[in-house]
Coordinates of C-alpha atoms in Angstrom, one line a residue:
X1 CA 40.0 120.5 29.2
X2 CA 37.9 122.7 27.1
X3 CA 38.9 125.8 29.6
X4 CA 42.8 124.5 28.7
X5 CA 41.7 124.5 25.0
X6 CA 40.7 128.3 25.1
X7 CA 43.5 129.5 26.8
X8 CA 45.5 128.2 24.4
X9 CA 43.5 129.2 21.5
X10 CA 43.7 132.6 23.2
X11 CA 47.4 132.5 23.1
X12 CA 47.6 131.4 19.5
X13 CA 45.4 134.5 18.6
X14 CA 47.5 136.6 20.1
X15 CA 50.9 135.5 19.0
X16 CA 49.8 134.5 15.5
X17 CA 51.4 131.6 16.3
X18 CA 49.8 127.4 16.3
X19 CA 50.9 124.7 18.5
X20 CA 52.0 121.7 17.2
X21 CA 50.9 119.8 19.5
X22 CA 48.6 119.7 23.0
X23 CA 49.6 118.0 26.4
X24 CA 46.9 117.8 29.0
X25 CA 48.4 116.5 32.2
X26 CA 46.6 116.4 35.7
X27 CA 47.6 119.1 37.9
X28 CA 47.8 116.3 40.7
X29 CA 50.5 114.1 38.9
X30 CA 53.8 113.5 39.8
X31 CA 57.0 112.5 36.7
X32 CA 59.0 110.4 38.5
X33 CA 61.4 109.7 36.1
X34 CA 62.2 112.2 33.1
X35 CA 61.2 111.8 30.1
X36 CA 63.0 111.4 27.0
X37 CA 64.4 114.6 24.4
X38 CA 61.0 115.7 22.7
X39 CA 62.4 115.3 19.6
X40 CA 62.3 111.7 20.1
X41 CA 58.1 111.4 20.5
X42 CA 55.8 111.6 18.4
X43 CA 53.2 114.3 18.3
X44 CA 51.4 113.2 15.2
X45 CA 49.3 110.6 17.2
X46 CA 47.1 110.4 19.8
X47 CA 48.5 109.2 23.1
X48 CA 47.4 108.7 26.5
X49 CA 47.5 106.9 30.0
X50 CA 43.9 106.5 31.6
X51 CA 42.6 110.4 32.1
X52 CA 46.3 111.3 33.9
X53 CA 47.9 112.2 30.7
X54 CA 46.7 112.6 27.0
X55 CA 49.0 114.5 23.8
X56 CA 47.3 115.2 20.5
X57 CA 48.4 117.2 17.3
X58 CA 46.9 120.7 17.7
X59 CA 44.9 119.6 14.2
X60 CA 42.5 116.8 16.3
X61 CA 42.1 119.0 19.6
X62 CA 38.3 120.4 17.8
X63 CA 37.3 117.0 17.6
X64 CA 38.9 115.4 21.0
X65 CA 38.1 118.6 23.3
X66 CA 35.3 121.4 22.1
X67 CA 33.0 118.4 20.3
X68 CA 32.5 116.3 23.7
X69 CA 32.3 119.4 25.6
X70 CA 29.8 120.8 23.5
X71 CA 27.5 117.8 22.6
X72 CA 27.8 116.9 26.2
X73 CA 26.7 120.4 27.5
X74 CA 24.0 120.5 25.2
X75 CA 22.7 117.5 26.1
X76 CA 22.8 115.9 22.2
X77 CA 25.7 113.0 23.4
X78 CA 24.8 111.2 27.2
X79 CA 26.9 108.9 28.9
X80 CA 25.8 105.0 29.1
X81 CA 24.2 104.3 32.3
X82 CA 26.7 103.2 34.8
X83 CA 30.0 104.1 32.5
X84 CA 32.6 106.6 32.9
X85 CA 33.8 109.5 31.2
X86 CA 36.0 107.6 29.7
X87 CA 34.0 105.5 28.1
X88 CA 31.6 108.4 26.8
X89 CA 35.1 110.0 25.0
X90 CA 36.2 106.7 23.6
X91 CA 34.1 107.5 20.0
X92 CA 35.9 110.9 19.7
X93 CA 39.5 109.5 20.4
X94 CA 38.9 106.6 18.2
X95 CA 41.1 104.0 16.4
X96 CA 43.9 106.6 16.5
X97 CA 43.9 106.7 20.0
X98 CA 47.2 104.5 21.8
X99 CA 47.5 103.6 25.0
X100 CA 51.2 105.2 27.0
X101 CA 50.9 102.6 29.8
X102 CA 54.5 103.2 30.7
X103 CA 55.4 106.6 31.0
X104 CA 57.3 107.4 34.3
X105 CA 53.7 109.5 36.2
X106 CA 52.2 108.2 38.9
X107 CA 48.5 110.1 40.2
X108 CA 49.6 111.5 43.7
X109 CA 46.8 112.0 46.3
X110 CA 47.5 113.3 49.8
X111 CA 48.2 110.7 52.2
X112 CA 45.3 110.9 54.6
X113 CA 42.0 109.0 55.6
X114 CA 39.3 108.6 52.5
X115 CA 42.0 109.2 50.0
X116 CA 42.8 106.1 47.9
X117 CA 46.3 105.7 46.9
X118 CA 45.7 102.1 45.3
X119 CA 47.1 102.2 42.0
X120 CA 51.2 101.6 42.9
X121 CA 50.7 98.9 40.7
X122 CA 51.3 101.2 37.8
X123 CA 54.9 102.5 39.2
X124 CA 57.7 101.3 37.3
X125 CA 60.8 101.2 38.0
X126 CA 62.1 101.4 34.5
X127 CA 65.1 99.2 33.4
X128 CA 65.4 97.8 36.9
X129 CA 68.1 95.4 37.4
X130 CA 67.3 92.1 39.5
X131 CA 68.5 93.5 43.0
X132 CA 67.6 97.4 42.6
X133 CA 64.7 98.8 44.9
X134 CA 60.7 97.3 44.2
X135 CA 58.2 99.9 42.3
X136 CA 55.7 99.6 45.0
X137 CA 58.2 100.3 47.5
X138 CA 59.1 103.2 45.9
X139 CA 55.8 104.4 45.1
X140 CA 55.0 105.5 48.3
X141 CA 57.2 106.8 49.2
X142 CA 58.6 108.9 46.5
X143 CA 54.6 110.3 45.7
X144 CA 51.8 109.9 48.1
X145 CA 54.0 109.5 51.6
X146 CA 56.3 111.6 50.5
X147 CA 57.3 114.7 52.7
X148 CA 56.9 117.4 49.9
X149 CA 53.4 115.9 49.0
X150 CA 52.0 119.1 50.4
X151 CA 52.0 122.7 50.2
X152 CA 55.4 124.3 51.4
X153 CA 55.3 126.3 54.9
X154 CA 56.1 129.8 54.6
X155 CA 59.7 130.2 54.4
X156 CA 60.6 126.6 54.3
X157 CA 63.2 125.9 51.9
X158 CA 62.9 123.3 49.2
X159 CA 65.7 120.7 48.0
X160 CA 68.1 122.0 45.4
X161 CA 66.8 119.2 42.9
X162 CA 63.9 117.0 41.8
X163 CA 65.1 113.8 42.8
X164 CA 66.0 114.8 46.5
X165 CA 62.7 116.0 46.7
X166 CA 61.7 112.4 45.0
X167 CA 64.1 110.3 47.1
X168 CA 63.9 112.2 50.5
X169 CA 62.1 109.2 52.7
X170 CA 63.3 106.6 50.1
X171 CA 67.2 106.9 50.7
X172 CA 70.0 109.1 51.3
X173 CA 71.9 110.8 48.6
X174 CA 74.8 108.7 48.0
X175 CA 78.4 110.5 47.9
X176 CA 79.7 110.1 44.1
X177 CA 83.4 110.4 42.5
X178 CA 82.5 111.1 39.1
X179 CA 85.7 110.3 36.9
X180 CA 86.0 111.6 33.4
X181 CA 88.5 110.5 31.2
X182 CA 90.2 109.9 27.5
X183 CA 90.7 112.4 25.9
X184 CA 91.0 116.2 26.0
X185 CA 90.0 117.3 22.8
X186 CA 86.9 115.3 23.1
X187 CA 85.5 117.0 26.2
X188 CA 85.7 120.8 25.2
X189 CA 82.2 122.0 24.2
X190 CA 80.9 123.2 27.5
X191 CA 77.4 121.7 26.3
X192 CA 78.8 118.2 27.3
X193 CA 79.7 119.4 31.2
X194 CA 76.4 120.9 31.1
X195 CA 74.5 117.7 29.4
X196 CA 76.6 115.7 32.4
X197 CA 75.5 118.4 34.9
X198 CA 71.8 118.1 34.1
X199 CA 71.4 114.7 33.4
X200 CA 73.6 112.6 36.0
X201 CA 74.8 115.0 39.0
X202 CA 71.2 116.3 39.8
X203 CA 69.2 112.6 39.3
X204 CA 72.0 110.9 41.7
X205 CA 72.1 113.9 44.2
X206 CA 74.2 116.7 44.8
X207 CA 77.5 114.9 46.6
X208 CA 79.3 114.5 42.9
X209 CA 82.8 115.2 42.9
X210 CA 84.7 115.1 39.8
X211 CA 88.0 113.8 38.9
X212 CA 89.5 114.1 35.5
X213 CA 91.9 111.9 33.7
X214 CA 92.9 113.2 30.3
X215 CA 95.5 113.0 27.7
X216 CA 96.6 116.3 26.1
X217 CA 99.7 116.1 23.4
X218 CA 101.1 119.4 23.7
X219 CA 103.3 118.5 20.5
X220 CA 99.9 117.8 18.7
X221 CA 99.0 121.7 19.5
X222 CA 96.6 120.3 22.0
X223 CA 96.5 123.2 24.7
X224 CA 100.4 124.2 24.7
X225 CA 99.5 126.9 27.2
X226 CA 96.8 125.3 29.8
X227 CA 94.5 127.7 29.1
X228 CA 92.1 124.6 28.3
X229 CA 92.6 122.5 31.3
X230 CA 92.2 125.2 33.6
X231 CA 89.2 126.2 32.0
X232 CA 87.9 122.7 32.5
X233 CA 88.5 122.3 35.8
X234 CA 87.0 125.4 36.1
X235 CA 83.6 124.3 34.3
X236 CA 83.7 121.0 36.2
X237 CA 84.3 122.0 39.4
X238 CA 87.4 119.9 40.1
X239 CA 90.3 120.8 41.7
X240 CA 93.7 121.0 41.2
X241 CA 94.3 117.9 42.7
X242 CA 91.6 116.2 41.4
X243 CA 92.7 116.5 37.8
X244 CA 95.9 114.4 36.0
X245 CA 96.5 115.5 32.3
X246 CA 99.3 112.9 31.1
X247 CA 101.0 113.7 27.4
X248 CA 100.4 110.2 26.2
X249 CA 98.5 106.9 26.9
X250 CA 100.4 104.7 29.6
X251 CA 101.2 101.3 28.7
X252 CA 99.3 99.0 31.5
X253 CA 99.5 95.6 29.6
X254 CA 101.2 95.0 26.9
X255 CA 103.4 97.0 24.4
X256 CA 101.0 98.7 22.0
X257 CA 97.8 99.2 24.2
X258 CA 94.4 98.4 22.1
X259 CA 91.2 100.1 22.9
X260 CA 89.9 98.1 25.8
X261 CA 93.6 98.5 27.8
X262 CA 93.8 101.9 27.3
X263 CA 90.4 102.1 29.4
X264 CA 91.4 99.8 32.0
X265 CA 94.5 101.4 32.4
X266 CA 92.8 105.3 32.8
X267 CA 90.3 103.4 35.1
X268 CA 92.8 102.0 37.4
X269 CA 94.5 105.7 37.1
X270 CA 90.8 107.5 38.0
X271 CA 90.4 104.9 40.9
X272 CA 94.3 105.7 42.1
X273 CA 93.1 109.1 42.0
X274 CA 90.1 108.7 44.2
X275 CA 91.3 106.3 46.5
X276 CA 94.3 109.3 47.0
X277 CA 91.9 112.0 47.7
X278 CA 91.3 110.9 51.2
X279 CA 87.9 111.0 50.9
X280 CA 85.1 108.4 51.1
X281 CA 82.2 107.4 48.6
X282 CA 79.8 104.9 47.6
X283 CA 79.6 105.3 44.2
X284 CA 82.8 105.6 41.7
X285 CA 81.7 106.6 38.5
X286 CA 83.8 106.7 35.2
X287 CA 82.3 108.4 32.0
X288 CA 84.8 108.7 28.7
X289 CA 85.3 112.0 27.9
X290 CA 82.9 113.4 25.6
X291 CA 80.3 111.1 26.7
X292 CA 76.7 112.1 28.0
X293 CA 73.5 110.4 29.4
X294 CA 71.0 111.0 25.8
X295 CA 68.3 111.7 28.6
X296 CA 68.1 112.0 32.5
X297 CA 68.9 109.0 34.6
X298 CA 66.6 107.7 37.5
X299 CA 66.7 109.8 41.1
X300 CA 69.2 107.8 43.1
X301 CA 67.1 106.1 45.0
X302 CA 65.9 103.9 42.3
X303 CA 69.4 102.3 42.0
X304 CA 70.5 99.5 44.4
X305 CA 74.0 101.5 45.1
X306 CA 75.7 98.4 46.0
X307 CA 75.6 97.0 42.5
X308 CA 77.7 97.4 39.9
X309 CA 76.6 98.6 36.6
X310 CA 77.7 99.8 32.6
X311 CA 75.8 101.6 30.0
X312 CA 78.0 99.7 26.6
X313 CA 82.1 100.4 27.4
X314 CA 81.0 104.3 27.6
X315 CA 80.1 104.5 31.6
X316 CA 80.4 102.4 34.2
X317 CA 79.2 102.8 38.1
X318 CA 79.8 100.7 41.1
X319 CA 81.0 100.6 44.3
X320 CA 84.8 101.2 44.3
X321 CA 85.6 98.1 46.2
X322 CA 84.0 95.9 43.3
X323 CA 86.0 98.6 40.8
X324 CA 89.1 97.5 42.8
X325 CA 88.2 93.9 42.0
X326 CA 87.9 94.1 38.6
X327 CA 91.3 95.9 38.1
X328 CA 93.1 93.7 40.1
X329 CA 91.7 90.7 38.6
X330 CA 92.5 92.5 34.6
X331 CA 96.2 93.2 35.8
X332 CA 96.8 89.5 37.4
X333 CA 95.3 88.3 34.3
X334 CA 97.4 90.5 31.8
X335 CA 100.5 89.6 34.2
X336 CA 100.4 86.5 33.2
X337 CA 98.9 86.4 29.4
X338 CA 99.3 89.6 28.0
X339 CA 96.8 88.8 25.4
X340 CA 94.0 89.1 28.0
X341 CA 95.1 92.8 27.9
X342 CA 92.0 93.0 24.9
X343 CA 89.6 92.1 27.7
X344 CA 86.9 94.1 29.3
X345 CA 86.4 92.6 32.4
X346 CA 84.1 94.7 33.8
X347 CA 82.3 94.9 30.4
X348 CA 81.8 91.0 31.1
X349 CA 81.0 91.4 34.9
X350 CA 79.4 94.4 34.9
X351 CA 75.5 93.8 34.2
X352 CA 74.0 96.5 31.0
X353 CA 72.1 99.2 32.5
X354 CA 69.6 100.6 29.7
X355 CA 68.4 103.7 32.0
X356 CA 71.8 104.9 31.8
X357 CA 71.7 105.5 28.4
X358 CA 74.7 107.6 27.2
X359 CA 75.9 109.0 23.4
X360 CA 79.5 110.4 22.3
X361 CA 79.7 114.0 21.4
X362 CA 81.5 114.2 17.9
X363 CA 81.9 117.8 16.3
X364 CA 82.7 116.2 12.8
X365 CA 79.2 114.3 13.5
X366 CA 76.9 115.1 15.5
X367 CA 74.4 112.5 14.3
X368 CA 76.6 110.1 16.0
X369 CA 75.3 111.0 19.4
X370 CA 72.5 108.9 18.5
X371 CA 74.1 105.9 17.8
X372 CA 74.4 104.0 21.0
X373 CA 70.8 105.0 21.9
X374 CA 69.2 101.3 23.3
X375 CA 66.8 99.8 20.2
X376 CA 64.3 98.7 23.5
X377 CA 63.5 102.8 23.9
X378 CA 63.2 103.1 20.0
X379 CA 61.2 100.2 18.6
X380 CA 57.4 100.0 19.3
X381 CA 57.6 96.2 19.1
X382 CA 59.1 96.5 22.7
X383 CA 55.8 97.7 24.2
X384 CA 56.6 96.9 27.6
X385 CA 60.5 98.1 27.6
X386 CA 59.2 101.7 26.1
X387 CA 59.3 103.5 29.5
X388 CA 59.5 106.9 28.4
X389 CA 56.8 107.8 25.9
X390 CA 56.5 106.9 22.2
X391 CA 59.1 106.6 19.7
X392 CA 59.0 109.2 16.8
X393 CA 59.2 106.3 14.6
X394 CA 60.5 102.6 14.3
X395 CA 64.1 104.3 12.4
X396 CA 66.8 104.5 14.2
X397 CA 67.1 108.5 15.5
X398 CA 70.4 108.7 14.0
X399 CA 68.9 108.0 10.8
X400 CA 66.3 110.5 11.3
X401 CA 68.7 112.9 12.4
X402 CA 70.8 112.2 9.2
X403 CA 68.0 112.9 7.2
X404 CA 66.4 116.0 9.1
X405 CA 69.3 117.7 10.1
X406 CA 73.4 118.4 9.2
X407 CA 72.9 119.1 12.9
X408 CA 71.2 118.2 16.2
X409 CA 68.1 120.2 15.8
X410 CA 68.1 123.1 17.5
X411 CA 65.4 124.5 21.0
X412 CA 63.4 126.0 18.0
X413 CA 62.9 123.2 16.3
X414 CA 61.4 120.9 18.5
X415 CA 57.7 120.9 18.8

């Protein structure tokens, strides 16, 4: 640690430029799960998980790194008979010092005879519903027994993303129809496809293909040309076929279509779309335009694939039998009562997934994005929900984003 610390000090000298903050990680350690945006921890308190992780401000790293080095190399501090080194750095970490017990790392030792790999009890499986894969299960074989747990042979060729490598012995990569829809206006930046990209297609494998269902009113100006949806489909990667932009809402139930019938009815369009293709999957997913995971979701192979599941009425995955269900059941329903047209079925059926956490790109607002972030990542009175670090603070990150920013910070700004 004090070798780490003089490197970095060396660096600092050189560029003229302090760190904010230190993260000492073991090099055998394996993130299993990604972590959240960094703007959402906090770096002005000492964290750590046993002696497998530990982040400081720059300001304590003296007193936490060089002083125990020093006082134990020259023999003024010993350690207690029959302790650990933990125990003889307890004094310099002090009352400051907070435990991280649930952050997504796991120690990963190689899988042979005389090598302990014990400690599986520590592997979550964050935000697990009742029926998805066990941690333990997982835990060997996505670190320890896993293929990749060694160094690669000379010309051998790695998967094309973490959570293959991750999920290789644990499942297969499931085959995805990722349908986006709404509206057009709402999905233009191309740092929404790229969020998208980053955070869902590479975490459930690389068989994603994309289907997009969105309005455009051409009398509205809204892309009179198509310059916009080709450019899309483009950026997405779905074909011509693949892609449906409609001038208007359809009227599935009813004569003036509220909120929740207008999603059922570009569901049931996405899923006609799918089923059409001629192709099979075992995963339909439907994200509303504009919409984003706020962090990565799980590798695939921490999801039970047969279940259905939501993140709020912004994304929704399942097989598409059980999306078939719930559509047909909405339409007998609003056949014979049109005033069931208002209800979400698969809101109600579909179980809330918190690891799918998503926010709503809005140019006028960008603030907004954090406003559907799930309170049980947020408030450190949900010790044992907080899977992915500690919160910046207890305030909602929309607050702090209103009061920090007339933007979402920027790469520079982050720690």
């Amino acid at each position: 640690r004090n070798g780490c610390l003089q490197l970095i000090s060396r660096h600092e000298n050189k560029t003229g430029e302090m760190f904010d903050a230190i993260l000492l990680v073991r090099a055998d350690l394996t993130v299993y799960v990604p972590f959240a945006p960094g703007c959402l921890y906090d770096f002005e308190h000492v964290h750590s998980l046993v002696d497998w992780y530990h982040s400081l401000p720059r300001s304590k790293a003296r007193l936490m790194i060089t002083e125990p080095y020093e006082k134990f190399f020259g023999c003024t501090k010993l350690t207690r008979l029959r302790k650990d080194v933990d125990d003889y750095l307890a004094p310099f970490f002090g009352a400051a010092h907070m435990s991280t017990a649930n952050l997504p790392v796991m120690i990963t030792r190689e899988n042979l005879p005389r090598f302990p790999n014990n400690m599986c009890n520590m592997f979550r499986n964050p935000f697990a519903l009742k029926q998805d894969p066990n941690p333990e299960h997982l835990c060997k074989f996505m670190t320890y027994a896993n293929t990749y747990n060694r160094q690669p042979g000379k010309g051998e060729v790695t998967p094309v993303s973490a959570a293959q490598t991750l999920c290789r012995q644990a499942a297969k990569p499931p085959r995805i129809a990722l349908c986006v829809h709404g509206s057009l206006a709402s999905e233009l930046p191309e740092a929404v496809s790229q969020l998208r990209e980053r955070h869902f297609s590479r975490q459930l494998g690389s068989e994603v293909t994309t289907f997009l269902h969105l309005v455009v009113d051409v009398e509205e100006g809204g892309d009179e040309d198509g310059r916009l949806r080709q450019e899309l489909r483009a950026r997405l990667g779905a074909k011509e076929a693949n892609a449906v932009f409609p001038a208007s809402v359809g009227k599935a139930c009813g004569e003036s279509p509220d909120a929740a019938s207008e999603l059922q009815w570009h569901q049931d369009q996405c899923l006609t779309m799918i089923e059409s293709s001629g192709n099979f999957f075992d995963i339909v997913a439907m994200f509303q335009s504009g919409v984003v995971p706020i962090m990565g979701l799980k590798p695939y192979c921490m999801y039970n694939s047969q279940l259905p599941r939501r993140y709020l009425n912004l994304a929704y995955m399942a097989p598409p039998k059980r999306f078939r269900q719930a559509i047909a059941t909405w339409k007998s329903n609003c056949s014979s009562n049109p005033a069931n047209s208002t209800l979400d079925l698969m809101g109600e059926t579909f179980p809330n997934d918190e690891s799918m956490a998503m926010g709503r790109y809005s140019p006028s607002d960008p603030c907004k994005f954090f406003e559907t972030m799930p309170w049980s990542l947020l408030n450190p009175g949900h010790v044992k929900r907080m899977v992915r670090g500690i919160p910046l603070s207890p305030n909602h990150p929309g607050a702090i984003c209103q009061r920090k920013h007339s933007t979402l910070p920027s790469s520079s700004e982050h720690p």
